[in-house]
Short mmCIF file of C-alpha atoms in Angstrom, two decimals:
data_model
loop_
_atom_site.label_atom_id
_atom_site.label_comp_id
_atom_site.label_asym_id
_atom_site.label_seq_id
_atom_site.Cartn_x
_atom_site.Cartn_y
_atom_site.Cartn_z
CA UNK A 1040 -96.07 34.44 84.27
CA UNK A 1041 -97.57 36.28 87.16
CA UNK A 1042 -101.06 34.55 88.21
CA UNK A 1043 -102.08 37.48 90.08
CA UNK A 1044 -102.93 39.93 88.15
CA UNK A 1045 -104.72 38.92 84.37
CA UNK A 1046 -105.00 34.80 85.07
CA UNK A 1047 -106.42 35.33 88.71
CA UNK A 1048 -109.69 34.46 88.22
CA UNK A 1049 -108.62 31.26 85.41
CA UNK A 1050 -110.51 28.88 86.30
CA UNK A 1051 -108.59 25.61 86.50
CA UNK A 1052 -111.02 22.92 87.96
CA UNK A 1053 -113.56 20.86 85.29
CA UNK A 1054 -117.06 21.73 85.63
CA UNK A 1055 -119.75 19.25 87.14
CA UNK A 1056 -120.24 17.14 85.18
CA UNK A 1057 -135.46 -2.41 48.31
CA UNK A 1058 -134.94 -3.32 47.04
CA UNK A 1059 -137.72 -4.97 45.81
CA UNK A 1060 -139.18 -5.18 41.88
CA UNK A 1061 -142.84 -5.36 41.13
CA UNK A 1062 -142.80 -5.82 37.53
CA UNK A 1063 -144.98 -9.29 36.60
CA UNK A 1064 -142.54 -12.46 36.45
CA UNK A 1065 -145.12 -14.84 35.61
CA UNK A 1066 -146.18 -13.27 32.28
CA UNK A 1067 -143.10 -13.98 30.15
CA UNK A 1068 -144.19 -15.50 26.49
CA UNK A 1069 -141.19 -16.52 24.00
CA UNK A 1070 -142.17 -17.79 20.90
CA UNK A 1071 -144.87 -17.05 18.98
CA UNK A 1072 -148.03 -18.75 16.85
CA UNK A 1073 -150.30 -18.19 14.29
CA UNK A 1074 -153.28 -16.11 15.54
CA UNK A 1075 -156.59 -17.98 14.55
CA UNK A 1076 -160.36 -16.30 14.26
CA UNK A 1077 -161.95 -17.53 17.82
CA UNK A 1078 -166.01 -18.31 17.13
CA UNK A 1079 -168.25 -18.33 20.27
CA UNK A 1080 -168.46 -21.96 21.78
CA UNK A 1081 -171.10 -23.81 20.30
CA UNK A 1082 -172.74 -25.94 22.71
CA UNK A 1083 -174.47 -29.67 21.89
CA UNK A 1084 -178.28 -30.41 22.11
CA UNK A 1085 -179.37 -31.05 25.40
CA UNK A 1086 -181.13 -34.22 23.82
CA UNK A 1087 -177.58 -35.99 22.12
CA UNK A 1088 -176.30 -34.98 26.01
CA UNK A 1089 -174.63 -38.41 27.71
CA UNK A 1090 -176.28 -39.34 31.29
CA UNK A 1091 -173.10 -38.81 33.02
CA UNK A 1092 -172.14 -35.29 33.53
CA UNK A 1093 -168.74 -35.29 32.60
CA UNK A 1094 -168.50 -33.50 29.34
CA UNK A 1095 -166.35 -35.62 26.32
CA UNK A 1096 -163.51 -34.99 25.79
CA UNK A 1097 -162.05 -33.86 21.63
CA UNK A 1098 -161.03 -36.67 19.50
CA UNK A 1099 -157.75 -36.49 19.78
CA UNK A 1100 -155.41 -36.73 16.53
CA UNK A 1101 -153.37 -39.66 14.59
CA UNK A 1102 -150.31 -39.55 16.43
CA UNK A 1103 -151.08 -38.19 19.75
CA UNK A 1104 -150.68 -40.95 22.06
CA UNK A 1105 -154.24 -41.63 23.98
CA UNK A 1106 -154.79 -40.93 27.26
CA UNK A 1107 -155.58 -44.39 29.54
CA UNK A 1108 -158.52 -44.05 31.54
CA UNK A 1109 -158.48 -42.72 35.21
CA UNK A 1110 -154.83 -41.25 34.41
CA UNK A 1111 -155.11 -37.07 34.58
CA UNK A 1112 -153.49 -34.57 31.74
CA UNK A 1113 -150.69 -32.71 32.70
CA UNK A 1114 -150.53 -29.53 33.00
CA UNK A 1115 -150.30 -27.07 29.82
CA UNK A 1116 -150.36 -30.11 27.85
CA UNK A 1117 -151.54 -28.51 24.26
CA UNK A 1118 -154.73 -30.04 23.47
CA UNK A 1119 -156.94 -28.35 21.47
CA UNK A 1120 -159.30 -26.27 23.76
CA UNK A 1121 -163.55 -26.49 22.71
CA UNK A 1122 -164.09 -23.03 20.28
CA UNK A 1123 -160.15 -23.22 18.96
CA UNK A 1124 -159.94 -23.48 15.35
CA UNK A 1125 -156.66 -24.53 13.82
CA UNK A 1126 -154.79 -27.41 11.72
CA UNK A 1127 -153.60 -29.75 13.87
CA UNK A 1128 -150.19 -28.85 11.30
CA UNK A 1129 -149.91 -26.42 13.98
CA UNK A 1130 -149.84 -28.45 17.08
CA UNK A 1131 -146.43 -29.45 17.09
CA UNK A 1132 -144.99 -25.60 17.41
CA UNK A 1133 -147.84 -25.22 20.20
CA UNK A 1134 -146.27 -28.73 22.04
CA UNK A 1135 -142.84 -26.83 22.22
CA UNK A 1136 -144.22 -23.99 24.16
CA UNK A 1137 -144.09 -25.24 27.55
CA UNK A 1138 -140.31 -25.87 26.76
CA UNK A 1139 -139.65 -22.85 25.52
CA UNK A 1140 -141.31 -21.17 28.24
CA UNK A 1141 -139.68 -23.10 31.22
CA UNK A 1142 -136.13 -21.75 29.49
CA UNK A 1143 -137.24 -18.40 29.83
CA UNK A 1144 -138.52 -18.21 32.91
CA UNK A 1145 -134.92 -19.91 33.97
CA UNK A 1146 -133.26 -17.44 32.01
CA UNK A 1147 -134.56 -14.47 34.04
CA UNK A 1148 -134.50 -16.47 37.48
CA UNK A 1149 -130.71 -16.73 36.76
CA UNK A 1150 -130.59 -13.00 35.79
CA UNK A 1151 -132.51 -11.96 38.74
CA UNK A 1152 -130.27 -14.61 41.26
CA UNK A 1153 -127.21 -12.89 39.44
CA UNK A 1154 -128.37 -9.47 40.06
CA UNK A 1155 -129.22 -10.23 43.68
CA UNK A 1156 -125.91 -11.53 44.89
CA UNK A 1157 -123.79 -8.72 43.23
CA UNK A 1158 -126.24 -6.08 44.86
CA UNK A 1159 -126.09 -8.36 48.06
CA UNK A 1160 -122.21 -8.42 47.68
CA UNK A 1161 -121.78 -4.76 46.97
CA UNK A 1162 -124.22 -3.94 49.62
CA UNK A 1163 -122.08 -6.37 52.41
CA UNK A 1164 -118.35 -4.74 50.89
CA UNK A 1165 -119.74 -1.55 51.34
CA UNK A 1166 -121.50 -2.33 55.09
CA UNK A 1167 -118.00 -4.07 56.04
CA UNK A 1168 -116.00 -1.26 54.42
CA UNK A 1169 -118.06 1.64 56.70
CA UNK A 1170 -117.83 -0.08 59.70
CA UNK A 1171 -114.13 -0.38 59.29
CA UNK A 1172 -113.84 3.03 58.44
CA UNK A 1173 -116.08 4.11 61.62
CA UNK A 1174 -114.14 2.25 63.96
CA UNK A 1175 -110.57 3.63 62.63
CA UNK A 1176 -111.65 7.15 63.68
CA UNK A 1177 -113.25 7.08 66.75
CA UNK A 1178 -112.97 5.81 70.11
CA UNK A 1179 -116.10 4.20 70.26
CA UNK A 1180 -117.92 1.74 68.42
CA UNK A 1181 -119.72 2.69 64.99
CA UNK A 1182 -123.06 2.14 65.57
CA UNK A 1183 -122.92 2.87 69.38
CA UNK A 1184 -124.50 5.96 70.57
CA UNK A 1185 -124.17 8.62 73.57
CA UNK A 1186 -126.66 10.70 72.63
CA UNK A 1187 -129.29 8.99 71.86
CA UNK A 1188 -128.80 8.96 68.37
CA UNK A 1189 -128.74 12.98 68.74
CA UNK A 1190 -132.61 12.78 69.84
CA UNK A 1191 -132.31 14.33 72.78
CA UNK A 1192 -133.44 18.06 73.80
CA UNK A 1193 -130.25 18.83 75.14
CA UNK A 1194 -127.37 20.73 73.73
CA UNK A 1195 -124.56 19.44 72.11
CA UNK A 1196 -121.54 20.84 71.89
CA UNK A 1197 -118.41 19.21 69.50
CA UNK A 1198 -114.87 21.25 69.39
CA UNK A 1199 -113.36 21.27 65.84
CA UNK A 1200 -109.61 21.50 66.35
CA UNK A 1201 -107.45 21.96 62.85
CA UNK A 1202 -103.59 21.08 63.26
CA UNK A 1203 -101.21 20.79 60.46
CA UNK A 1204 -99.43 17.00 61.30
CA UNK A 1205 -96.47 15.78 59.88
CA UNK A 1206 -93.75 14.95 61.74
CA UNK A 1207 -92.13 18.46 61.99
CA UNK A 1208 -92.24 20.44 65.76
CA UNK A 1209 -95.53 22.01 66.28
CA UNK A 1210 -97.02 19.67 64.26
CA UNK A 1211 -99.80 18.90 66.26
CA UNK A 1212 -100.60 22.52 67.17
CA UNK A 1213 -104.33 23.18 66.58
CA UNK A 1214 -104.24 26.41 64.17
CA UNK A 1215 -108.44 26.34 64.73
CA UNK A 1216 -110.80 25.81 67.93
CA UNK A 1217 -114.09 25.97 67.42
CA UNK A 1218 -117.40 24.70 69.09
CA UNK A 1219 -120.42 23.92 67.49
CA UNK A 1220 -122.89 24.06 70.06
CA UNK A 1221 -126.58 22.33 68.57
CA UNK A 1222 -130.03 21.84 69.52
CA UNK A 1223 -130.79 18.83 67.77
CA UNK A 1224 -134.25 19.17 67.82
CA UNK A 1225 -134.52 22.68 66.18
CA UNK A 1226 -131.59 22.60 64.23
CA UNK A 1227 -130.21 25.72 66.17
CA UNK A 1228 -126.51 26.02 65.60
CA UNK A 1229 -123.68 28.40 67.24
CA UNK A 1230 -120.18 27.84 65.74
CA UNK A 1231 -118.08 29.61 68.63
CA UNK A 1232 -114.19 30.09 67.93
CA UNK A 1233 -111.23 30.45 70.17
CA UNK A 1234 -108.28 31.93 69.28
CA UNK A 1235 -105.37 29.55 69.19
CA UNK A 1236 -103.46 32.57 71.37
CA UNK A 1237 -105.71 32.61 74.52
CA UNK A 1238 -103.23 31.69 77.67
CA UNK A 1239 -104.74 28.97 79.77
CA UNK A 1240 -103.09 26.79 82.88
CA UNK A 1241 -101.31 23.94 80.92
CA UNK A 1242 -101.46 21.58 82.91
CA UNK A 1243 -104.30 22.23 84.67
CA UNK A 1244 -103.60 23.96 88.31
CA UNK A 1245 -99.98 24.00 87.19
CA UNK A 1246 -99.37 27.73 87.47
CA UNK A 1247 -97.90 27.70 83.49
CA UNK A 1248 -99.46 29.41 81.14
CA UNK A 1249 -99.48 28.58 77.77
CA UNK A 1250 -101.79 29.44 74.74
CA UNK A 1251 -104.47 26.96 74.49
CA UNK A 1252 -103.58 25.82 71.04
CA UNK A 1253 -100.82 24.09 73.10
CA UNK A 1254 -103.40 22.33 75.15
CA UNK A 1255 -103.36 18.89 72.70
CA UNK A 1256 -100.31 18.97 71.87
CA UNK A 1257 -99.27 18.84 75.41
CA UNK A 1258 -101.85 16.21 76.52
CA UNK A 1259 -100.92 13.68 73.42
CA UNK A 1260 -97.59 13.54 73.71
CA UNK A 1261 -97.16 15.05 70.58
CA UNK A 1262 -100.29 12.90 69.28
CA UNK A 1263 -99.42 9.73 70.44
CA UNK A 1264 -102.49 9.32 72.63
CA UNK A 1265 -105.09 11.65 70.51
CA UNK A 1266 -108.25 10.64 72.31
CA UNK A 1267 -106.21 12.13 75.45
CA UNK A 1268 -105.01 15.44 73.94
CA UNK A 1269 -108.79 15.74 72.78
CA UNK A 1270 -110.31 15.29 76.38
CA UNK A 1271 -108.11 17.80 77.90
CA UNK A 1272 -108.42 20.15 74.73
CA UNK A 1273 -112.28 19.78 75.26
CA UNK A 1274 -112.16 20.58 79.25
CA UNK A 1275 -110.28 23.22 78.77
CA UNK A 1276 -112.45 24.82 76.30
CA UNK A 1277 -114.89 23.92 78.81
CA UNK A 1278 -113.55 25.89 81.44
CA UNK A 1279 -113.22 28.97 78.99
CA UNK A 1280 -116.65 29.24 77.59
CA UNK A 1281 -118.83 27.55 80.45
CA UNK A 1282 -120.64 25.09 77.55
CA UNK A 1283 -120.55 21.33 79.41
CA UNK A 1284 -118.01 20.36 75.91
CA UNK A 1285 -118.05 16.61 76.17
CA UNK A 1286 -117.24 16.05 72.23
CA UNK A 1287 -114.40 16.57 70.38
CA UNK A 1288 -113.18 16.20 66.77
CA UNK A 1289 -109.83 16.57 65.14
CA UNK A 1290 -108.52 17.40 61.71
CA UNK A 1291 -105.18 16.61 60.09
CA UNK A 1292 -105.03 19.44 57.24
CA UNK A 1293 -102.68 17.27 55.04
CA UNK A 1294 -104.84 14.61 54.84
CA UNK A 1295 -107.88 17.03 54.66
CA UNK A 1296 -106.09 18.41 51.72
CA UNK A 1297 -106.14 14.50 50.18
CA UNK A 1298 -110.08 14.58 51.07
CA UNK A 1299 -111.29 17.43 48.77
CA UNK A 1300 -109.05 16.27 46.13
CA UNK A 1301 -110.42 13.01 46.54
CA UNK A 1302 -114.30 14.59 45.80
CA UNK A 1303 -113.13 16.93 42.83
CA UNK A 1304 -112.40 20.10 44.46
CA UNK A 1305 -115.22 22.45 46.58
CA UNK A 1306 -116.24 25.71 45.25
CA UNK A 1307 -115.35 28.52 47.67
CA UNK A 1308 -116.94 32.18 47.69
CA UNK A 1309 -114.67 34.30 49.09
CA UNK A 1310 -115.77 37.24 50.84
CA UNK A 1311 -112.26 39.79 51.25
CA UNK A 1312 -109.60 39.82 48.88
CA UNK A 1313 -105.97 39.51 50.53
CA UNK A 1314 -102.63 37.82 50.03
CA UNK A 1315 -100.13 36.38 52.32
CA UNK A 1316 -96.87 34.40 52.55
CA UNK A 1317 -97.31 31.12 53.04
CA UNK A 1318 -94.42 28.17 53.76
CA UNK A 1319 -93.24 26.49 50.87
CA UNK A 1320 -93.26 23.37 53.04
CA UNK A 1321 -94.59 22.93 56.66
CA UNK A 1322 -91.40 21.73 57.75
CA UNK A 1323 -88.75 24.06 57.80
CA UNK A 1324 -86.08 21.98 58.15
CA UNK A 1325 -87.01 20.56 54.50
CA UNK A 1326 -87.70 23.90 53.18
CA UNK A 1327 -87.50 27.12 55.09
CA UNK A 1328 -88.53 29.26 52.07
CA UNK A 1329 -91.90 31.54 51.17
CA UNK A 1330 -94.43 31.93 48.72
CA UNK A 1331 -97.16 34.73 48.49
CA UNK A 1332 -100.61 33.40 47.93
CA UNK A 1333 -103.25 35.34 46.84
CA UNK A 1334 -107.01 35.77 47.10
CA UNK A 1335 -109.58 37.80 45.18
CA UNK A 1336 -113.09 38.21 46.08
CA UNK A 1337 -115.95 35.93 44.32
CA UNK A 1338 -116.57 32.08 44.33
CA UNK A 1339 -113.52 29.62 43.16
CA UNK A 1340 -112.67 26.38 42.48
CA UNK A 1341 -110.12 25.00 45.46
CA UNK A 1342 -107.78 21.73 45.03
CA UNK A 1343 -106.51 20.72 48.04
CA UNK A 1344 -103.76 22.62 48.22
CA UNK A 1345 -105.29 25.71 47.40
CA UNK A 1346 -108.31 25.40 49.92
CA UNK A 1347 -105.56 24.54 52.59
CA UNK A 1348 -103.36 27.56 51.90
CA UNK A 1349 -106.81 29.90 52.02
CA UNK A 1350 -107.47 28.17 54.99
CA UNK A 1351 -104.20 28.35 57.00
CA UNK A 1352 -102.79 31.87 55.66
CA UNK A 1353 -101.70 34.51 58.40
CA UNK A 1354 -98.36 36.14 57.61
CA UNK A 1355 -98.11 39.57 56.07
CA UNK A 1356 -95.95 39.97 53.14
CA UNK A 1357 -93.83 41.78 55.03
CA UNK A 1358 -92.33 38.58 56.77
CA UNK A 1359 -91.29 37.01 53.83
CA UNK A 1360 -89.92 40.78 52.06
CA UNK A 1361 -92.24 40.00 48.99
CA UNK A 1362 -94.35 43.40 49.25
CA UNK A 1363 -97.07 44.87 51.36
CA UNK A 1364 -100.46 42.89 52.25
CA UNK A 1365 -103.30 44.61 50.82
CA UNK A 1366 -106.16 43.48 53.92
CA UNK A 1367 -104.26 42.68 57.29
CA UNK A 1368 -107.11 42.23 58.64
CA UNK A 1369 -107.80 39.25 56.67
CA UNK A 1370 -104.44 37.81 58.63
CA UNK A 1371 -105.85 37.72 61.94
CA UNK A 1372 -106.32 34.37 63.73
CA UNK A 1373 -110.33 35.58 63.69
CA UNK A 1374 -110.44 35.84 60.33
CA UNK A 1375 -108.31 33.14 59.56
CA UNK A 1376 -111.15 30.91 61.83
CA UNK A 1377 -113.55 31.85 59.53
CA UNK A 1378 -111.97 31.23 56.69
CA UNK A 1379 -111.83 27.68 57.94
CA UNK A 1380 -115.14 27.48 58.98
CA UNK A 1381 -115.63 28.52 55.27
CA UNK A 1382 -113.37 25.36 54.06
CA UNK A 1383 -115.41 22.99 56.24
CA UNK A 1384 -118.75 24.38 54.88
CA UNK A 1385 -117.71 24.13 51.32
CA UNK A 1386 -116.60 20.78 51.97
CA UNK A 1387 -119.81 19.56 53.56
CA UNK A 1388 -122.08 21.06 51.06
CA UNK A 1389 -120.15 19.28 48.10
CA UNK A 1390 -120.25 15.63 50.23
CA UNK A 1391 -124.00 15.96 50.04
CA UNK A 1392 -124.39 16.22 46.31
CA UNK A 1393 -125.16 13.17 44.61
CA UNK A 1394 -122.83 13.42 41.60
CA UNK A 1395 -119.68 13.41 44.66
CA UNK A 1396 -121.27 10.01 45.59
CA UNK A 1397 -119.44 7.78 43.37
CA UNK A 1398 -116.39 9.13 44.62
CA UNK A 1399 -116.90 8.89 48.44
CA UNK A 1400 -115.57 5.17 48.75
CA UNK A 1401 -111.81 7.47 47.54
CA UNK A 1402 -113.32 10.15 50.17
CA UNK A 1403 -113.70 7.71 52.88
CA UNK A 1404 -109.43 6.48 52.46
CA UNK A 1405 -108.58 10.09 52.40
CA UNK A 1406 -111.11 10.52 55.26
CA UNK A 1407 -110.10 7.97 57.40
CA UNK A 1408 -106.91 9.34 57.63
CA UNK A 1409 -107.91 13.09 58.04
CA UNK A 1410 -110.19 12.85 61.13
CA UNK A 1411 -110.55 11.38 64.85
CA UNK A 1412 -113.66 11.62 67.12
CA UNK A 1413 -114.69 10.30 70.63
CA UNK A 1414 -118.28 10.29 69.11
CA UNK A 1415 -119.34 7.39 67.01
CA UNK A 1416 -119.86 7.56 63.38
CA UNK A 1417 -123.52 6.70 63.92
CA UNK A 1418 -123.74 10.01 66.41
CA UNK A 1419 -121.03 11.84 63.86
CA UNK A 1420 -123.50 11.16 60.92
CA UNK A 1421 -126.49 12.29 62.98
CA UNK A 1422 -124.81 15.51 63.72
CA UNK A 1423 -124.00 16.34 60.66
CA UNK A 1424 -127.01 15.75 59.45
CA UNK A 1425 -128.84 17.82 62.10
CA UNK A 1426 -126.41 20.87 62.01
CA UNK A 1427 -127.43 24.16 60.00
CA UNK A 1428 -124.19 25.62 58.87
CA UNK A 1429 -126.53 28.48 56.91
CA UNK A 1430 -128.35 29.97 59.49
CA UNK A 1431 -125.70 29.12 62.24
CA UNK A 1432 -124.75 32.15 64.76
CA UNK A 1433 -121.35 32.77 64.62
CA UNK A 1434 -119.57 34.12 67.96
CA UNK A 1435 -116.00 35.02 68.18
CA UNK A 1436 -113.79 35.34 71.28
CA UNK A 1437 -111.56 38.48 70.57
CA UNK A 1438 -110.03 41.46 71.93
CA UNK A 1439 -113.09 43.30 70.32
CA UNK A 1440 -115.37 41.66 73.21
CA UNK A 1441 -114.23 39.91 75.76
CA UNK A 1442 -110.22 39.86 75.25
CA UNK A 1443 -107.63 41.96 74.90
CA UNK A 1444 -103.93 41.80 74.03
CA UNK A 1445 -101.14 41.01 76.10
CA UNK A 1446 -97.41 39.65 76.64
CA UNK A 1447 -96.21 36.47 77.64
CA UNK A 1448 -92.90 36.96 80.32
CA UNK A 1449 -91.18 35.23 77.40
CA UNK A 1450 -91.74 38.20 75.37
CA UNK A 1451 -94.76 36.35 73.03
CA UNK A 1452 -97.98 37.89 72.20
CA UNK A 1453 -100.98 36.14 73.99
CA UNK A 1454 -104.29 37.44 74.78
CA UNK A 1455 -105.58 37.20 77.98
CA UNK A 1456 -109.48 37.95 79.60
CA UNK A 1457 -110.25 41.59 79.81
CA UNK A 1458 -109.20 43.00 82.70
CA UNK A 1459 -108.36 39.04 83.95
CA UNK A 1460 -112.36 38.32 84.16
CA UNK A 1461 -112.47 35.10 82.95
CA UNK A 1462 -116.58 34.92 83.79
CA UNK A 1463 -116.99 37.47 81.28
CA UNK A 1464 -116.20 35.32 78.61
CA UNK A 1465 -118.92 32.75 79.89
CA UNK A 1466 -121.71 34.93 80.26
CA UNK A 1467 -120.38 36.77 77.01
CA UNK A 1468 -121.22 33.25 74.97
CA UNK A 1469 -123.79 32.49 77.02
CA UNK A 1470 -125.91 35.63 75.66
CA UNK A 1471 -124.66 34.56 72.16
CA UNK A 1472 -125.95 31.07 71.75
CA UNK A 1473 -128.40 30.60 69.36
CA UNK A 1474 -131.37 29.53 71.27
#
């Protein structure tokens, strides 16, 4: 491609850098006895008092072996307390008490000791079992941080990149770029997409131009190293917009098609009817046929499948010779970026009900092999968290702007920096951030 005239000005160089319970345990009573009339305590004349001070002690009854002298009474023993009025027929149900008692206090202890070690258990399978899962996805360790846990005032800025996988050519071809830049203080939030069709230096400084959608691909070896394809994905991005884009995440559609199905579906609103053809399988050499999808306005349940297709959908009908699409414009890789960002949204929202919670130890399987990250799962969860998807601006790169279209020397379309000013497109999403 000629480097003089529309890619002049590409800039090729990085940029400077408890459970706890309160109820009562020491009120449990099992058993019961007769109820008896209490009468107010009757004290003795002073005058038939003994000169010691210690008060006698009740006669005790035929049967009831006598205490010696000196030796004390233990404790709970059942004597019959001064103003307590019953047959002593009764004391031997009143003796068993303390028995009883000690049996149901054991009872619950075991209950309770039960109880704690399966919560304890469940609570230590579940800790080991997130862990595992946050190292499997990302380059650094799960609880590490490089953002100070996303407290700091700075921006941050992640690039989403969507690629089909499998082992089929083109396979790890990222069908969606997007940024989302966020002020994790406010909450602010700019989801920023580049088309999969801008032409960028790949390699860097190498004088080839391909579209940037190549740009992991390339780097990964086909995704054999994935946290290198990301870095040079995320420079290159850099480079394009003029954000400092020192995060990355990736998404495997098939297994993000495995994720919803794992959490019951998402429920999808969508804004344009269209239809499309879509590939019967993404690896032609399996199955080079078509289907036509189609997609009417209003909200819908996805499956996996379904929220994929909606997602991924871009050829008119006219490719496959099944009719004439009814939007077109719905087929552009712009709208097609929302649509995704749509997907991702839906999916989100439904993680964060509470009824999807028994279901996210299945999400997490699906998960693990859906996504990969050089953040950590402790920064990954605290971006997520801190990320407004509902207020967020949205900013598109596209030959309404900033672009326009072009042709590759190979004869491909491509779109390349209006009139080759690549600072444009920086100060063009500079003005767009959502401050």
């Amino acid at each position: 491609m000629d480097d003089n005239s529309v890619y002049e000005d590409d800039p090729t160089k990085p940029l400077p850098p408890s459970w706890h319970s309160n109820q009562e345990q020491g009120k449990l009573v099992i058993g019961g006895f007769q109820k008896s009339p209490r009468q107010p305590y009757q004290y003795p004349p002073r005058q038939s008092q003994p000169q010691h001070p210690r008060v006698s002690q009740p006669t005790q009854p035929a049967g009831y072996p006598q205490q010696q002298p000196g030796l004390q009474r233990q404790q709970g023993y059942p004597f019959q307390q001064p103003g307590q009025i019953g047959s002593p027929f009764q004391r031997p149900q009143l003796m068993q008490r303390p028995q009883r008692r000690r049996r149901g206090c054991l009872i619950a202890s075991l209950t309770l000791l039960v109880l704690a070690v399966i919560v304890g258990s469940f609570a230590i399978i579940t800790a080991q079992r997130v862990l595992a899962f946050g190292s499997a996805i990302s380059t650094q360790g799960p609880l590490s941080t490089q953002t100070g846990y996303m407290g700091i005032s700075d921006r941050v800025n992640l690039l989403v990149m969507g690629f089909g996988g499998g082992n089929h050519q083109g396979a790890n071809l990222t069908d969606s770029m997007t940024v989302i830049s966020l002020l994790p203080q406010s909450h602010h939030t700019t989801l920023i997409s580049v088309p999969r069709d801008l032409a960028v230096q790949i390699p860097p400084n190498s004088g080839q131009y391909r579209k940037i959608n190549e740009a992991y691909q390339f780097a990964s070896n086909n995704g054999q190293n994935p946290a290198a394809g990301g870095d040079a994905a995320a420079q290159k991005v850099s480079l394009v917009t003029g954000l400092n884009v020192n995060y990355w995440l990736t998404i495997n559609f098939t297994g993000f098609r495995d994720l919803i199905n794992s959490i019951g579906g998402i429920d999808v609103y969508v804004p344009d009817s269209f239809n499309a053809c879509y590939p019967k399988n993404d690896d032609p050499d399996i199955d080079p046929s078509w289907i036509k999808v189609q997609f009417n306005k209003g909200l819908q349940h996805m499956d996996g499948e379904t929220a994929i297709r909606y997602a991924r959908a871009r050829e008119p009908l006219e490719v496959c010779r099944k009719g004439t699409s009814e939007n077109q414009a719905e087929l552009t890789d712009f709208a097609r970026s929302a649509r995704q960002q749509i997907i991702i949204k839906a999916a989100l929202s439904k993680v964060k009900q509470v009824s999807t919670w028994p279901s996210l130890f299945n999400a997490l399987t699906a998960l693990q092999h859906t996504i990969y990250t050089n953040l950590s799962l402790a920064d990954l969860m605290e971006f997520a968290l801190k990320m407004d998807l509902n207020t967020a601006h949205r900013v598109g790169l596209s030959n309404q702007n900033v672009l326009m279209d072009s042709t590759a020397p190979g004869g491909g379309y491509i779109l390349a920096p209006r009139n080759g000013d690549w600072q444009a497109i920086i100060d063009y999403v500079k003005q767009q951030l959502y401050n």
